[in-house]
Amino acid sequence: DAMVIQNPRYQVTQFGKPVTLSCSQTLNHNVMYWYQQKSSQAPKLLFHYYDKDFNNEADTPDNFQSRRPNTSFCFLDIRSPGLGDAAMYLCATSHYAGGPNEQFFGPGTRLTVL
Amino acid sequence: GDSVTQMEGPVTLSEEAFLTINCTYTATGYPSLFWYVQYPGEGLQLLLKATKADDKGSNKGFEATYRKETTSFHLEKGSVQVSDSAVYFCALSDRQGGSEKLVFGKGTKLTVNP
């Protein structure tokens, strides 16, 4: 089945220790998104790629970076995690072809910062 | 900017009760509207969508109608089940360049008791 896969599902890191979360998709979608979702809140878009074009949200901290080496994979790098970065991180994909399109979400990675 | 306002939760119902979760939006232009559902510990799943005024989205017994005159997209279900317990997010699409961003409401937690 075509899907969005996130690894790992649970990640524990230490304060200030860099961490990378990964997302892969078998949908061949041209857009990939990273959201941060804190407890009992709506997902907040961090950035997205349209093909290789990177689009950062204005309020995304510099501590968060992303890479998309190919169509299928996208990574979220947190350079120096703080306690406030503990959250669920959701990857989503969509395929833009000129009209309205829906986003398909992965199961998320729950990040704990000790 | 575009925004989505949905009713505050939590909402607690008995099985077979009628459900309404209100959602209103503010947007320039004519966005597509979505309801996403998030079960505990999981990512978001698209529940239903509507792409233009007077469209009705429906899925799994849930319905919502795109009302341009009242800028609303209320979610309804005639008879809820325990398995419908989840958090429901109303969202609109905000097209920017070659991709669409989702703007989410804050979410409404639904608990259905047997």
XYZ file of N, CA and C in Angstrom:
684
model
N 0.846 -1.199 0.000
C 0.000 0.000 0.000
C 0.877 1.243 0.000
N 0.483 2.220 -0.799
C 1.196 3.491 -0.811
C 0.988 4.182 0.531
N 2.089 4.765 1.031
C 1.960 5.332 2.361
C 3.082 6.306 2.678
N 2.919 6.946 3.825
C 3.924 7.843 4.391
C 4.456 7.171 5.658
N 5.762 6.994 5.704
C 6.400 6.245 6.786
C 7.319 7.175 7.565
N 7.219 7.114 8.871
C 8.103 7.915 9.708
C 8.868 7.013 10.656
N 10.176 7.284 10.760
C 11.029 6.526 11.669
C 11.934 7.466 12.458
N 12.171 7.164 13.709
C 11.442 6.162 14.489
C 10.085 6.699 14.934
N 9.267 5.894 15.513
C 7.989 6.371 16.048
C 8.200 7.120 17.360
N 9.209 6.723 18.106
C 9.529 7.387 19.374
C 11.024 7.649 19.396
N 11.386 8.875 19.747
C 12.787 9.260 19.790
C 13.050 10.009 21.087
N 14.086 9.570 21.787
C 14.501 10.257 23.004
C 15.884 10.835 22.758
N 16.065 12.092 23.091
C 17.365 12.720 22.959
C 17.645 13.551 24.199
N 18.882 13.987 24.296
C 19.265 14.814 25.426
C 19.282 16.273 25.019
N 19.092 17.113 25.987
C 19.139 18.552 25.778
C 20.416 18.918 25.016
N 20.258 19.576 23.881
C 21.400 20.040 23.107
C 22.019 19.016 22.172
N 21.570 17.780 22.209
C 22.153 16.738 21.344
C 21.385 16.674 20.024
N 22.082 16.880 18.903
C 21.381 16.885 17.609
C 20.600 15.592 17.370
N 19.486 15.748 16.684
C 18.647 14.588 16.386
C 18.074 14.763 14.982
N 17.902 13.637 14.294
C 17.319 13.631 12.948
C 16.124 12.701 12.913
N 15.042 13.213 12.377
C 13.836 12.411 12.166
C 13.681 12.198 10.669
N 13.183 11.029 10.299
C 13.093 10.734 8.874
C 11.662 10.444 8.443
N 11.426 10.706 7.176
C 10.124 10.475 6.560
C 10.363 9.943 5.157
N 9.611 8.922 4.796
C 9.690 8.428 3.429
C 8.274 8.201 2.915
N 8.133 8.238 1.601
C 6.811 8.083 0.999
C 6.908 7.225 -0.251
N 5.858 6.457 -0.449
C 5.776 5.629 -1.655
C 4.702 6.151 -2.601
N 4.236 7.382 -2.345
C 3.146 7.953 -3.127
C 3.638 8.728 -4.342
N 4.962 8.969 -4.402
C 5.564 9.761 -5.488
C 4.986 11.171 -5.548
N 4.686 11.714 -4.370
C 4.158 13.071 -4.299
C 5.278 14.090 -4.402
N 4.947 15.257 -4.983
C 5.988 16.263 -5.192
C 6.132 17.249 -4.037
N 5.238 17.194 -3.076
C 5.331 18.108 -1.932
C 5.439 17.295 -0.647
N 6.366 17.690 0.208
C 6.502 17.067 1.528
C 6.548 18.156 2.581
N 5.878 17.886 3.711
C 5.700 18.873 4.783
C 6.200 18.304 6.100
N 6.676 19.194 6.969
C 6.945 18.840 8.364
C 6.124 19.752 9.269
N 5.399 19.100 10.197
C 4.605 19.809 11.192
C 5.118 19.463 12.583
N 4.968 20.414 13.484
C 5.199 20.167 14.905
C 3.847 20.237 15.604
N 3.561 19.230 16.415
C 2.296 19.227 17.159
C 2.587 19.020 18.637
N 2.344 20.029 19.422
C 2.488 19.897 20.871
C 1.178 19.417 21.464
N 1.267 18.952 22.688
C 0.140 18.288 23.331
C -1.114 19.161 23.294
N -2.202 18.560 22.829
C -3.512 19.207 22.785
C -3.542 20.465 21.923
N -2.663 20.539 20.934
C -2.650 21.679 20.030
C -2.779 21.216 18.581
N -3.076 22.157 17.711
C -3.127 21.859 16.284
C -1.721 21.703 15.735
N -1.560 20.946 14.671
C -0.248 20.875 14.011
C 0.156 22.251 13.503
N 1.450 22.527 13.631
C 2.006 23.805 13.190
C 3.032 23.524 12.106
N 2.826 24.103 10.935
C 3.736 23.866 9.818
C 5.097 24.498 10.094
N 6.150 23.693 9.940
C 7.517 24.193 10.089
C 8.087 24.628 8.744
N 7.974 23.743 7.759
C 8.444 24.029 6.404
C 7.907 22.964 5.458
N 8.091 23.226 4.151
C 7.728 22.220 3.177
C 8.612 22.339 1.947
N 8.692 21.237 1.223
C 9.406 21.185 -0.052
C 8.398 20.987 -1.172
N 8.513 21.816 -2.196
C 7.808 21.569 -3.446
C 8.883 21.121 -4.416
N 8.900 19.845 -4.731
C 10.042 19.247 -5.417
C 11.300 19.560 -4.599
N 12.269 20.250 -5.180
C 13.484 20.563 -4.431
C 13.463 21.947 -3.814
N 12.398 22.684 -4.052
C 12.306 24.044 -3.527
C 11.876 24.016 -2.064
N 12.709 24.592 -1.231
C 12.474 24.619 0.204
C 11.716 25.885 0.580
N 10.658 25.727 1.401
C 9.848 26.857 1.838
C 9.751 26.841 3.357
N 10.400 27.802 3.960
C 10.446 27.867 5.424
C 9.340 28.795 5.925
N 8.662 28.413 6.997
C 7.700 29.316 7.617
C 8.463 30.413 8.361
N 7.875 31.590 8.368
C 8.578 32.756 8.924
C 8.928 32.575 10.392
N 8.104 31.845 11.133
C 8.339 31.728 12.573
C 9.006 30.409 12.965
N 9.526 29.669 12.013
C 10.235 28.432 12.343
C 11.634 28.778 12.851
N 11.982 28.300 14.044
C 13.297 28.638 14.598
C 14.430 28.098 13.735
N 15.571 28.801 13.759
C 16.744 28.375 12.992
C 17.266 27.015 13.437
N 16.906 26.620 14.633
C 17.304 25.333 15.190
C 16.775 24.153 14.369
N 15.760 24.408 13.564
C 15.146 23.361 12.761
C 15.602 23.509 11.311
N 16.078 22.383 10.778
C 16.526 22.355 9.388
C 15.887 21.139 8.709
N 15.941 21.148 7.380
C 15.368 20.020 6.662
C 16.190 19.725 5.421
N 16.126 18.472 5.016
C 16.805 18.020 3.785
C 15.863 17.114 3.017
N 15.914 17.239 1.710
C 15.147 16.324 0.865
C 16.069 15.829 -0.249
N 16.765 14.750 -0.012
C 17.748 14.275 -0.996
C 17.142 13.735 -2.276
N 15.921 13.265 -2.206
C 15.237 12.759 -3.397
C 13.733 12.841 -3.162
N 12.953 12.418 -4.159
C 11.496 12.546 -4.051
C 10.935 11.799 -2.856
N 11.532 10.670 -2.527
C 10.928 9.775 -1.538
C 11.241 10.128 -0.096
N 12.346 10.791 0.150
C 12.791 10.985 1.530
C 12.865 12.456 1.909
N 12.564 12.709 3.182
C 12.718 14.055 3.723
C 13.116 13.912 5.189
N 14.066 14.741 5.631
C 14.582 14.646 6.992
C 14.358 15.958 7.732
N 14.109 15.827 9.023
C 14.025 16.979 9.910
C 15.196 16.896 10.873
N 16.042 17.914 10.866
C 17.187 17.975 11.758
C 16.926 19.044 12.810
N 17.096 18.657 14.066
C 17.017 19.619 15.164
C 18.430 19.729 15.727
N 19.033 20.874 15.535
C 20.476 21.008 15.799
C 20.806 20.978 17.287
N 20.003 21.615 18.086
C 20.260 21.676 19.527
C 18.909 21.663 20.239
N 18.356 20.473 20.424
C 16.996 20.393 20.986
C 16.921 20.974 22.387
N 15.890 21.755 22.603
C 15.586 22.239 23.940
C 14.366 21.525 24.479
N 14.085 21.736 25.757
C 12.943 21.068 26.374
C 11.641 21.450 25.670
N 11.600 22.663 25.148
C 10.400 23.133 24.457
C 10.185 22.508 23.098
N 11.150 21.728 22.622
C 11.008 21.073 21.328
C 10.389 19.688 21.446
N 10.124 19.262 22.652
C 9.438 17.981 22.846
C 8.036 18.087 22.266
N 7.728 17.194 21.345
C 6.460 17.280 20.613
C 6.321 16.054 19.731
N 5.165 15.969 19.068
C 4.973 15.005 17.983
C 5.344 15.723 16.694
N 6.139 15.079 15.869
C 6.513 15.655 14.574
C 5.856 14.830 13.471
N 5.066 15.522 12.671
C 4.286 14.868 11.634
C 4.828 15.230 10.258
N 4.989 14.218 9.438
C 5.354 14.406 8.044
C 4.090 14.202 7.203
N 3.955 14.986 6.168
C 2.810 14.841 5.268
C 3.276 15.039 3.836
N 2.500 14.490 2.918
C 2.810 14.662 1.505
C 1.545 15.053 0.754
N 1.752 15.686 -0.392
C 0.640 15.948 -1.299
C 1.204 16.039 -2.708
N 0.304 15.947 -3.663
C 0.749 16.068 -5.043
C 0.049 17.234 -5.693
N 0.823 18.255 -5.982
C 0.256 19.451 -6.595
C 0.271 19.292 -8.109
N -0.941 19.398 -8.697
C -1.045 19.313 -10.157
C -1.958 20.412 -10.680
N -2.026 21.502 -9.935
C -2.791 22.647 -10.399
C -4.139 22.826 -9.735
N -4.586 21.859 -8.999
C -5.888 21.980 -8.363
C -5.814 21.689 -6.882
N -6.931 21.680 -6.184
C -6.929 21.385 -4.744
C -6.411 19.978 -4.490
N -5.619 19.829 -3.472
C -5.073 18.510 -3.180
C -5.050 18.290 -1.684
N -5.182 17.046 -1.281
C -5.193 16.728 0.135
C -3.807 16.299 0.560
N -3.563 16.406 1.842
C -2.315 15.977 2.414
C -2.495 14.624 3.082
N -1.491 13.786 2.923
C -1.473 12.460 3.536
C -0.417 12.468 4.632
N -0.829 12.090 5.815
C 0.047 12.183 6.975
C 0.637 10.837 7.357
N 1.864 10.888 7.831
C 2.461 9.734 8.470
C 1.984 9.615 9.905
N 2.404 8.551 10.615
C 1.944 8.307 11.979
C 2.601 9.211 13.010
N 3.672 9.902 12.609
C 4.326 10.823 13.536
C 5.485 10.201 14.288
N 6.398 11.045 14.727
C 7.484 10.658 15.636
C 7.338 11.499 16.896
N 7.234 10.822 18.031
C 7.134 11.553 19.294
C 8.525 11.752 19.856
N 8.920 13.000 19.986
C 10.262 13.349 20.465
C 10.206 13.742 21.935
N 11.053 13.095 22.712
C 11.231 13.436 24.125
C 12.623 14.008 24.309
N 12.724 15.123 25.005
C 14.018 15.763 25.276
C 14.269 15.716 26.779
N 15.365 15.056 27.154
C 15.679 14.902 28.583
C 16.647 15.982 29.062
N -4.351 37.088 7.947
C -4.186 35.816 7.250
C -5.388 34.918 7.443
N -5.366 33.811 6.720
C -6.454 32.851 6.835
C -6.483 32.229 8.226
N -7.668 31.879 8.688
C -7.778 31.254 10.007
C -8.997 30.363 10.074
N -8.962 29.452 11.033
C -10.060 28.513 11.272
C -10.408 28.536 12.756
N -11.679 28.634 13.047
C -12.150 28.611 14.434
C -13.115 27.452 14.595
N -12.819 26.561 15.520
C -13.746 25.465 15.768
C -14.093 25.412 17.232
N -15.225 24.780 17.517
C -15.733 24.808 18.868
C -14.753 24.156 19.828
N -14.702 24.739 21.029
C -13.809 24.222 22.044
C -14.355 22.895 22.553
N -13.459 22.005 22.885
C -13.904 20.778 23.519
C -13.589 20.809 24.995
N -13.527 19.655 25.600
C -13.889 18.383 24.989
C -15.399 18.192 24.899
N -15.785 17.306 23.987
C -17.181 16.945 23.823
C -17.347 15.491 24.259
N -18.297 15.251 25.126
C -18.579 13.900 25.607
C -20.019 13.548 25.277
N -20.191 12.430 24.573
C -21.518 11.990 24.162
C -21.708 10.523 24.508
N -22.964 10.139 24.571
C -23.289 8.724 24.696
C -23.414 8.119 23.306
N -23.167 6.811 23.243
C -23.273 6.118 21.955
C -24.653 6.368 21.347
N -24.685 6.547 20.037
C -25.891 6.791 19.233
C -26.404 8.221 19.340
N -25.714 9.080 20.043
C -26.115 10.493 20.099
C -25.750 11.188 18.794
N -26.366 12.364 18.592
C -26.085 13.194 17.412
C -24.895 14.090 17.705
N -24.022 14.215 16.725
C -22.809 15.015 16.898
C -22.825 16.208 15.956
N -22.485 17.368 16.505
C -22.156 18.546 15.695
C -20.899 19.171 16.264
N -19.942 19.415 15.411
C -18.750 20.194 15.783
C -18.699 21.386 14.831
N -18.808 22.578 15.407
C -18.857 23.781 14.588
C -17.477 24.215 14.118
N -17.441 24.718 12.896
C -16.199 25.227 12.318
C -16.533 26.415 11.424
N -15.866 27.516 11.650
C -15.983 28.669 10.759
C -14.595 29.088 10.313
N -14.541 29.790 9.207
C -13.237 30.146 8.667
C -13.214 31.585 8.186
N -12.027 32.102 8.077
C -11.771 33.403 7.468
C -10.711 33.201 6.414
N -11.010 33.608 5.199
C -10.053 33.394 4.114
C -10.289 34.399 3.004
N -9.211 34.726 2.328
C -9.332 35.471 1.078
C -9.460 34.424 -0.025
N -10.299 34.675 -0.982
C -10.466 33.691 -2.033
C -11.393 32.564 -1.609
N -11.231 31.425 -2.259
C -12.144 30.307 -2.048
C -11.337 29.043 -1.735
N -11.057 28.857 -0.456
C -10.225 27.710 -0.093
C -10.998 26.398 -0.174
N -10.289 25.305 -0.225
C -10.877 24.002 0.030
C -10.934 23.802 1.546
N -11.913 23.034 1.983
C -12.113 22.815 3.417
C -12.031 21.330 3.727
N -11.484 21.020 4.890
C -11.224 19.631 5.264
C -11.599 19.383 6.725
N -11.951 18.150 7.016
C -11.968 17.643 8.378
C -10.982 16.485 8.450
N -10.052 16.593 9.415
C -9.107 15.525 9.689
C -9.436 14.941 11.062
N -9.143 13.658 11.229
C -9.354 12.999 12.516
C -8.026 12.409 12.986
N -7.783 12.520 14.275
C -6.554 11.982 14.870
C -6.915 11.077 16.029
N -6.658 9.780 15.855
C -6.875 8.828 16.933
C -5.665 8.846 17.869
N -5.828 8.440 19.105
C -4.737 8.539 20.092
C -3.441 7.923 19.598
N -2.373 8.692 19.679
C -1.052 8.195 19.327
C -0.784 8.060 17.843
N -1.684 8.565 17.014
C -1.524 8.399 15.563
C -1.435 9.748 14.852
N -1.102 9.688 13.558
C -1.113 10.886 12.741
C -2.530 11.251 12.336
N -2.633 12.267 11.493
C -3.942 12.730 11.055
C -4.418 11.941 9.837
N -5.708 11.693 9.795
C -6.308 11.042 8.643
C -7.379 11.963 8.079
N -7.414 12.078 6.752
C -8.465 12.873 6.141
C -9.806 12.174 6.345
N -10.770 12.905 6.888
C -12.104 12.356 7.093
C -13.001 12.704 5.912
N -13.024 13.979 5.536
C -13.811 14.409 4.387
C -13.339 15.776 3.934
N -13.761 16.154 2.738
C -13.348 17.447 2.204
C -14.424 17.998 1.286
N -14.336 19.308 1.038
C -15.205 19.988 0.074
C -14.386 21.078 -0.593
N -14.520 21.183 -1.877
C -13.640 22.085 -2.617
C -14.319 23.353 -3.100
N -15.656 23.415 -3.050
C -16.316 24.653 -3.477
C -17.639 24.802 -2.737
N -18.183 25.989 -2.815
C -19.405 26.328 -2.095
C -20.532 25.339 -2.416
N -21.261 24.960 -1.369
C -22.410 24.046 -1.408
C -22.020 22.582 -1.594
N -20.737 22.293 -1.759
C -20.293 20.899 -1.780
C -20.551 20.267 -0.427
N -20.938 19.010 -0.427
C -21.059 18.247 0.810
C -20.034 17.134 0.784
N -19.179 17.125 1.797
C -18.256 16.013 1.962
C -18.873 14.999 2.902
N -18.626 13.710 2.655
C -19.180 12.692 3.538
C -18.266 11.473 3.564
N -18.244 10.819 4.718
C -17.410 9.626 4.878
C -17.728 8.994 6.221
N -17.899 7.700 6.267
C -18.106 6.942 7.512
C -19.264 7.502 8.328
N -20.284 8.039 7.675
C -21.433 8.570 8.380
C -21.302 10.028 8.781
N -20.123 10.597 8.610
C -19.901 12.013 8.894
C -20.218 12.833 7.641
N -20.726 14.048 7.873
C -21.015 14.955 6.768
C -20.632 16.375 7.145
N -20.285 17.164 6.128
C -20.081 18.598 6.337
C -20.354 19.296 5.017
N -21.012 20.445 5.081
C -21.360 21.196 3.881
C -20.630 22.531 3.877
N -20.023 22.861 2.764
C -19.281 24.105 2.578
C -20.296 25.221 2.397
N -20.421 26.088 3.399
C -21.390 27.187 3.370
C -20.636 28.501 3.226
N -20.648 29.017 2.016
C -19.905 30.253 1.750
C -20.561 31.441 2.431
N -21.895 31.443 2.480
C -22.594 32.606 3.026
C -22.365 32.779 4.518
N -22.132 31.665 5.201
C -21.865 31.739 6.647
C -20.409 31.395 6.961
N -19.597 31.216 5.946
C -18.188 30.791 6.078
C -18.056 29.681 7.109
N -18.831 28.612 6.909
C -18.836 27.518 7.882
C -18.671 26.171 7.200
N -18.267 25.205 8.007
C -18.069 23.826 7.523
C -18.256 22.910 8.731
N -19.475 22.876 9.252
C -19.759 22.144 10.483
C -19.787 20.641 10.231
N -19.213 19.895 11.146
C -19.165 18.433 11.038
C -20.351 17.839 11.786
N -21.037 16.871 11.162
C -22.188 16.231 11.790
C -22.143 14.720 11.589
N -22.707 14.027 12.573
C -22.927 12.590 12.437
C -24.186 12.250 13.215
N -25.043 11.478 12.595
C -26.340 11.215 13.193
C -26.304 10.288 14.398
N -25.342 9.387 14.455
C -25.306 8.392 15.524
C -23.855 7.987 15.757
N -23.265 8.531 16.812
C -21.834 8.269 17.036
C -21.618 6.920 17.715
N -20.420 6.395 17.509
C -20.019 5.135 18.110
C -18.800 5.364 19.005
N -18.561 4.403 19.885
C -17.390 4.515 20.764
C -16.114 4.680 19.935
N -16.060 4.008 18.796
C -14.874 4.058 17.939
C -14.645 5.418 17.289
N -15.603 6.327 17.406
C -15.433 7.687 16.876
C -14.669 8.587 17.847
N -14.364 8.098 19.014
C -13.605 8.883 19.990
C -12.237 9.232 19.408
N -11.968 10.527 19.305
C -10.746 11.000 18.644
C -10.732 12.527 18.747
N -9.690 13.115 18.190
C -9.643 14.580 18.069
C -9.923 14.935 16.616
N -10.803 15.893 16.411
C -11.210 16.288 15.071
C -10.698 17.710 14.783
N -10.050 17.852 13.623
C -9.486 19.130 13.216
C -10.160 19.607 11.939
N -10.641 20.835 11.970
C -11.119 21.499 10.772
C -9.934 22.247 10.156
N -9.868 22.271 8.841
C -8.726 22.930 8.201
C -9.143 23.522 6.861
N -8.415 24.534 6.446
C -8.608 25.074 5.106
C -7.265 25.065 4.388
N -7.361 25.066 3.076
C -6.137 25.093 2.282
C -5.834 26.523 1.879
N -4.564 26.840 1.952
C -4.078 28.164 1.595
C -3.016 27.949 0.531
N -3.380 28.254 -0.694
C -2.448 27.958 -1.782
C -1.389 29.037 -1.863
N -0.144 28.563 -1.887
C 0.977 29.487 -2.040
C 1.901 28.917 -3.096
N 1.950 29.576 -4.219
C 2.822 29.120 -5.286
C 2.405 27.749 -5.761
N 3.338 26.830 -5.743
C 3.071 25.505 -6.287
C 2.606 24.484 -5.277
N 2.225 24.904 -4.094
C 1.778 23.915 -3.122
C 0.726 24.547 -2.221
N 0.066 23.697 -1.486
C -0.974 24.183 -0.589
C -0.572 23.966 0.848
N -0.829 24.945 1.663
C -0.619 24.814 3.095
C -1.971 24.624 3.752
N -1.979 23.837 4.807
C -3.192 23.669 5.596
C -3.136 24.579 6.815
N -4.243 25.258 7.066
C -4.401 26.041 8.283
C -5.421 25.296 9.138
N -5.014 24.895 10.326
C -5.851 24.057 11.179
C -6.549 24.871 12.261
N -7.724 24.408 12.641
C -8.315 24.851 13.889
C -7.616 24.166 15.048
N -8.012 24.490 16.263
C -7.314 23.985 17.444
C -7.674 22.554 17.795
N -8.671 22.008 17.143
C -9.045 20.631 17.408
C -10.130 20.519 18.470
N -10.974 19.517 18.315
C -12.035 19.236 19.280
C -11.947 17.765 19.660
N -11.746 17.521 20.941
C -11.652 16.134 21.405
C -13.046 15.592 21.667
N -13.350 14.471 21.040
C -14.640 13.808 21.219
C -14.438 12.504 21.968
N -15.214 12.320 23.008
C -15.252 11.051 23.733
C -16.671 10.526 23.661
N -16.805 9.275 23.214
C -18.119 8.632 23.138
C -18.142 7.487 24.140
N -19.083 7.554 25.054
C -19.212 6.529 26.088
C -20.266 5.486 25.699
N -20.030 4.225 26.069
C -21.003 3.171 25.736
C -22.324 3.382 26.466
